[in-house]
XYZ file of C-alpha atoms in Angstrom:
137
model
C 0.364 -0.013 -0.183
C 2.845 2.381 0.831
C 4.189 2.175 -2.830
C 0.638 2.122 -4.528
C 0.447 5.918 -3.581
C 3.928 7.271 -5.203
C 3.139 5.050 -8.867
C -0.361 6.239 -8.790
C 1.102 9.810 -8.085
C 3.975 9.181 -10.691
C 1.728 7.755 -13.502
C -0.607 10.625 -13.360
C 2.541 13.096 -13.493
C 3.531 11.187 -16.690
C -0.020 11.329 -18.450
C -0.553 14.874 -18.167
C 1.789 15.988 -21.134
C 0.138 13.398 -23.083
C -3.487 14.667 -22.292
C -2.303 18.190 -23.067
C -0.394 17.483 -26.552
C -2.034 19.711 -29.062
C -1.115 19.172 -32.734
C 0.425 22.321 -34.539
C -1.586 21.936 -37.433
C -5.223 19.148 -37.656
C -6.466 19.576 -41.162
C -8.756 16.480 -40.411
C -7.266 14.145 -43.020
C -4.653 11.377 -42.801
C -0.814 12.276 -42.198
C -0.459 11.384 -46.153
C -0.097 14.268 -48.616
C -2.974 14.377 -50.721
C -3.948 16.413 -53.400
C -6.678 18.933 -53.495
C -9.840 18.631 -56.069
C -8.945 21.783 -57.999
C -5.923 20.950 -60.937
C -3.059 22.787 -61.867
C -4.322 26.029 -63.662
C -4.013 26.562 -67.735
C -0.888 27.775 -68.620
C -1.031 31.819 -69.618
C 1.773 32.710 -72.280
C 3.409 36.025 -73.227
C 6.455 36.906 -75.258
C 8.614 39.911 -75.893
C 11.466 40.415 -77.617
C 10.898 36.761 -79.121
C 10.987 35.071 -76.053
C 8.071 33.208 -74.720
C 7.406 32.927 -71.053
C 4.830 30.986 -69.650
C 3.869 31.052 -66.294
C 1.940 28.009 -64.723
C 0.237 27.528 -61.248
C 0.502 23.945 -59.818
C -2.393 22.852 -57.518
C -2.999 22.900 -54.005
C -1.690 20.383 -51.986
C -3.105 20.010 -48.804
C -0.255 18.739 -46.364
C -0.498 18.416 -42.487
C 1.533 21.611 -41.879
C -0.789 23.167 -44.534
C -1.495 24.027 -47.748
C 1.306 24.107 -50.594
C 1.287 25.580 -53.937
C 3.438 26.678 -56.327
C 3.998 28.805 -60.072
C 6.434 28.445 -62.589
C 8.052 30.671 -64.923
C 9.052 29.012 -68.306
C 11.118 30.949 -70.354
C 10.892 29.080 -73.843
C 11.160 25.093 -72.234
C 13.761 26.438 -69.487
C 12.235 26.807 -65.838
C 13.087 30.350 -65.369
C 11.530 31.135 -62.195
C 9.764 29.219 -59.300
C 7.372 31.249 -56.750
C 5.638 29.714 -53.504
C 1.949 30.911 -53.649
C 0.826 29.092 -50.202
C 3.182 27.719 -47.720
C 2.432 26.612 -44.150
C 3.557 29.424 -41.722
C 6.107 27.262 -40.399
C 9.831 28.041 -39.619
C 11.203 25.078 -41.189
C 9.363 25.676 -44.377
C 10.578 29.024 -44.427
C 14.239 28.030 -44.736
C 13.366 25.558 -47.147
C 11.941 26.986 -49.539
C 14.863 29.098 -50.912
C 16.505 25.835 -51.135
C 13.784 24.082 -52.780
C 13.410 26.613 -55.374
C 17.293 26.575 -55.713
C 17.312 22.941 -56.508
C 14.428 23.350 -59.004
C 15.989 25.875 -61.117
C 19.190 23.539 -61.030
C 17.434 20.525 -61.857
C 15.268 21.896 -64.443
C 12.764 19.569 -62.801
C 10.549 18.055 -59.826
C 13.100 15.470 -59.250
C 15.144 17.233 -56.476
C 16.251 16.261 -52.831
C 14.194 17.101 -49.707
C 14.967 19.273 -47.326
C 16.005 17.533 -44.372
C 13.561 18.774 -41.072
C 10.659 20.099 -44.095
C 9.874 17.001 -45.695
C 6.137 17.157 -45.546
C 6.681 20.704 -47.086
C 9.212 19.373 -49.493
C 7.125 16.534 -50.843
C 4.042 19.296 -51.263
C 5.975 21.363 -52.899
C 7.769 18.655 -55.216
C 3.790 17.418 -56.356
C 2.880 20.708 -57.139
C 5.812 21.395 -59.324
C 5.419 18.659 -61.010
C 1.415 19.123 -61.802
C 2.647 22.513 -63.236
C 5.414 21.064 -65.387
C 3.051 18.225 -66.548
C 0.400 21.164 -67.222
C 2.622 22.965 -69.180
C 2.935 19.950 -71.378
């Protein structure tokens, strides 16, 4: 009986953090990355000085950290720039976005490495990017 009280108190003390835990962002879906129902936007083209630029927005990818969406500007067949239209408000994401964009411009495709510490955002970025590339044709 003398051991029962300390065991009970320590057990309750150990469970309090579990009861108080709240996820950072609950999207109401499973932990996997899912694509939103909206397809990639139709490419829009403009030309200046003989060079054709095409801007394509990828679909919004809902991740457990928040939505991810990219906009890709093509200069002819080359990816000229990538811009994040939507990204999770998370420190790792903020740090990862420039690295993801730089790797995309170097690789000229969505076949890039995942940024350590921002795996979920990286996966959403690559999925939206690939859909934008595919929508361009």
